Amino acid sequence: RRQRQMCIRDRNDMSTRIEIVDLSGRRLLLQDTNANFLELSGMQKGFYIVIATNGTNVLRKKLFFKD
């Protein structure tokens, strides 16, 4: 399997809540982290939505893994 990581850049020291859902809305990951990288090696190929929240800021991004 390919190594898959997601870089998390935050300008403050707050914890970031990462949620990853598939396109059907099923939650695959919910994790609070202070790390700069999130290990995603277990993810299958396909499209996902990443929702990153810290304090009052919310960021939503599409994520695509291909083999």
mmCIF file with all atom_site columns, C-alpha atoms in Angstrom, residues 2-66:
data_model
loop_
_atom_site.group_PDB
_atom_site.id
_atom_site.type_symbol
_atom_site.label_atom_id
_atom_site.label_alt_id
_atom_site.label_comp_id
_atom_site.label_asym_id
_atom_site.label_entity_id
_atom_site.label_seq_id
_atom_site.pdbx_PDB_ins_code
_atom_site.Cartn_x
_atom_site.Cartn_y
_atom_site.Cartn_z
_atom_site.occupancy
_atom_site.B_iso_or_equiv
_atom_site.pdbx_formal_charge
_atom_site.auth_seq_id
_atom_site.auth_comp_id
_atom_site.auth_asym_id
_atom_site.auth_atom_id
_atom_site.pdbx_PDB_model_num
ATOM 1  C CA . ARG A 1 2  ? 1.043   3.536  -0.672 1.00 0.00 ? 2  ARG A CA 1
ATOM 2  C CA . GLN A 1 3  ? 2.003   5.806  2.149  1.00 0.00 ? 3  GLN A CA 1
ATOM 3  C CA . ARG A 1 4  ? -0.601  8.538  2.431  1.00 0.00 ? 4  ARG A CA 1
ATOM 4  C CA . GLN A 1 5  ? -0.260  11.594 4.638  1.00 0.00 ? 5  GLN A CA 1
ATOM 5  C CA . MET A 1 6  ? -2.114  14.859 4.909  1.00 0.00 ? 6  MET A CA 1
ATOM 6  C CA . CYS A 1 7  ? -0.197  17.990 5.889  1.00 0.00 ? 7  CYS A CA 1
ATOM 7  C CA . ILE A 1 8  ? -1.885  20.206 8.483  1.00 0.00 ? 8  ILE A CA 1
ATOM 8  C CA . ARG A 1 9  ? -0.631  23.767 8.768  1.00 0.00 ? 9  ARG A CA 1
ATOM 9  C CA . ASP A 1 10 ? -2.016  25.902 11.535 1.00 0.00 ? 10 ASP A CA 1
ATOM 10 C CA . ARG A 1 11 ? -0.770  29.324 12.540 1.00 0.00 ? 11 ARG A CA 1
ATOM 11 C CA . ASN A 1 12 ? -1.736  28.948 16.183 1.00 0.00 ? 12 ASN A CA 1
ATOM 12 C CA . ASP A 1 13 ? -1.257  26.303 18.836 1.00 0.00 ? 13 ASP A CA 1
ATOM 13 C CA . MET A 1 14 ? -4.882  25.202 18.976 1.00 0.00 ? 14 MET A CA 1
ATOM 14 C CA . SER A 1 15 ? -5.897  21.610 18.448 1.00 0.00 ? 15 SER A CA 1
ATOM 15 C CA . THR A 1 16 ? -7.420  20.888 15.045 1.00 0.00 ? 16 THR A CA 1
ATOM 16 C CA . ARG A 1 17 ? -10.376 18.531 14.663 1.00 0.00 ? 17 ARG A CA 1
ATOM 17 C CA . ILE A 1 18 ? -10.137 16.548 11.427 1.00 0.00 ? 18 ILE A CA 1
ATOM 18 C CA . GLU A 1 19 ? -13.179 14.793 10.022 1.00 0.00 ? 19 GLU A CA 1
ATOM 19 C CA . ILE A 1 20 ? -13.045 12.725 6.840  1.00 0.00 ? 20 ILE A CA 1
ATOM 20 C CA . VAL A 1 21 ? -16.268 11.581 5.183  1.00 0.00 ? 21 VAL A CA 1
ATOM 21 C CA . ASP A 1 22 ? -16.890 9.694  1.971  1.00 0.00 ? 22 ASP A CA 1
ATOM 22 C CA . LEU A 1 23 ? -19.233 11.009 -0.714 1.00 0.00 ? 23 LEU A CA 1
ATOM 23 C CA . SER A 1 24 ? -22.179 9.105  0.769  1.00 0.00 ? 24 SER A CA 1
ATOM 24 C CA . GLY A 1 25 ? -21.711 11.070 4.021  1.00 0.00 ? 25 GLY A CA 1
ATOM 25 C CA . ARG A 1 26 ? -20.299 8.189  6.062  1.00 0.00 ? 26 ARG A CA 1
ATOM 26 C CA . ARG A 1 27 ? -17.751 9.397  8.633  1.00 0.00 ? 27 ARG A CA 1
ATOM 27 C CA . LEU A 1 28 ? -14.475 7.512  8.275  1.00 0.00 ? 28 LEU A CA 1
ATOM 28 C CA . LEU A 1 29 ? -12.314 9.505  10.672 1.00 0.00 ? 29 LEU A CA 1
ATOM 29 C CA . LEU A 1 30 ? -12.840 11.959 13.503 1.00 0.00 ? 30 LEU A CA 1
ATOM 30 C CA . GLN A 1 31 ? -9.670  12.983 15.299 1.00 0.00 ? 31 GLN A CA 1
ATOM 31 C CA . ASP A 1 32 ? -8.365  15.910 17.326 1.00 0.00 ? 32 ASP A CA 1
ATOM 32 C CA . THR A 1 33 ? -4.698  16.543 16.635 1.00 0.00 ? 33 THR A CA 1
ATOM 33 C CA . ASN A 1 34 ? -1.846  18.967 17.236 1.00 0.00 ? 34 ASN A CA 1
ATOM 34 C CA . ALA A 1 35 ? 0.378   17.123 14.750 1.00 0.00 ? 35 ALA A CA 1
ATOM 35 C CA . ASN A 1 36 ? 1.624   18.545 11.451 1.00 0.00 ? 36 ASN A CA 1
ATOM 36 C CA . PHE A 1 37 ? 0.816   15.363 9.517  1.00 0.00 ? 37 PHE A CA 1
ATOM 37 C CA . LEU A 1 38 ? -2.057  12.930 9.623  1.00 0.00 ? 38 LEU A CA 1
ATOM 38 C CA . GLU A 1 39 ? -1.343  9.350  8.541  1.00 0.00 ? 39 GLU A CA 1
ATOM 39 C CA . LEU A 1 40 ? -3.980  8.110  6.077  1.00 0.00 ? 40 LEU A CA 1
ATOM 40 C CA . SER A 1 41 ? -2.388  4.904  4.759  1.00 0.00 ? 41 SER A CA 1
ATOM 41 C CA . GLY A 1 42 ? -5.540  2.875  5.455  1.00 0.00 ? 42 GLY A CA 1
ATOM 42 C CA . MET A 1 43 ? -7.680  4.948  3.089  1.00 0.00 ? 43 MET A CA 1
ATOM 43 C CA . GLN A 1 44 ? -8.925  3.310  -0.107 1.00 0.00 ? 44 GLN A CA 1
ATOM 44 C CA . LYS A 1 45 ? -8.741  5.044  -3.493 1.00 0.00 ? 45 LYS A CA 1
ATOM 45 C CA . GLY A 1 46 ? -11.565 7.475  -4.141 1.00 0.00 ? 46 GLY A CA 1
ATOM 46 C CA . PHE A 1 47 ? -12.977 10.887 -3.266 1.00 0.00 ? 47 PHE A CA 1
ATOM 47 C CA . TYR A 1 48 ? -13.373 12.174 0.279  1.00 0.00 ? 48 TYR A CA 1
ATOM 48 C CA . ILE A 1 49 ? -14.354 15.397 2.020  1.00 0.00 ? 49 ILE A CA 1
ATOM 49 C CA . VAL A 1 50 ? -12.000 16.693 4.724  1.00 0.00 ? 50 VAL A CA 1
ATOM 50 C CA . ILE A 1 51 ? -13.393 19.083 7.314  1.00 0.00 ? 51 ILE A CA 1
ATOM 51 C CA . ALA A 1 52 ? -10.796 20.766 9.546  1.00 0.00 ? 52 ALA A CA 1
ATOM 52 C CA . THR A 1 53 ? -12.020 22.834 12.497 1.00 0.00 ? 53 THR A CA 1
ATOM 53 C CA . ASN A 1 54 ? -10.086 24.826 15.076 1.00 0.00 ? 54 ASN A CA 1
ATOM 54 C CA . GLY A 1 55 ? -11.880 27.294 17.265 1.00 0.00 ? 55 GLY A CA 1
ATOM 55 C CA . THR A 1 56 ? -14.214 29.217 14.970 1.00 0.00 ? 56 THR A CA 1
ATOM 56 C CA . ASN A 1 57 ? -12.451 28.423 11.674 1.00 0.00 ? 57 ASN A CA 1
ATOM 57 C CA . VAL A 1 58 ? -13.771 25.665 9.412  1.00 0.00 ? 58 VAL A CA 1
ATOM 58 C CA . LEU A 1 59 ? -12.039 24.470 6.252  1.00 0.00 ? 59 LEU A CA 1
ATOM 59 C CA . ARG A 1 60 ? -13.617 21.998 3.815  1.00 0.00 ? 60 ARG A CA 1
ATOM 60 C CA . LYS A 1 61 ? -11.563 20.388 1.058  1.00 0.00 ? 61 LYS A CA 1
ATOM 61 C CA . LYS A 1 62 ? -11.980 17.575 -1.399 1.00 0.00 ? 62 LYS A CA 1
ATOM 62 C CA . LEU A 1 63 ? -9.413  14.812 -1.208 1.00 0.00 ? 63 LEU A CA 1
ATOM 63 C CA . PHE A 1 64 ? -8.702  12.225 -3.901 1.00 0.00 ? 64 PHE A CA 1
ATOM 64 C CA . PHE A 1 65 ? -6.575  9.106  -3.594 1.00 0.00 ? 65 PHE A CA 1
ATOM 65 C CA . LYS A 1 66 ? -5.576  7.118  -6.643 1.00 0.00 ? 66 LYS A CA 1
#
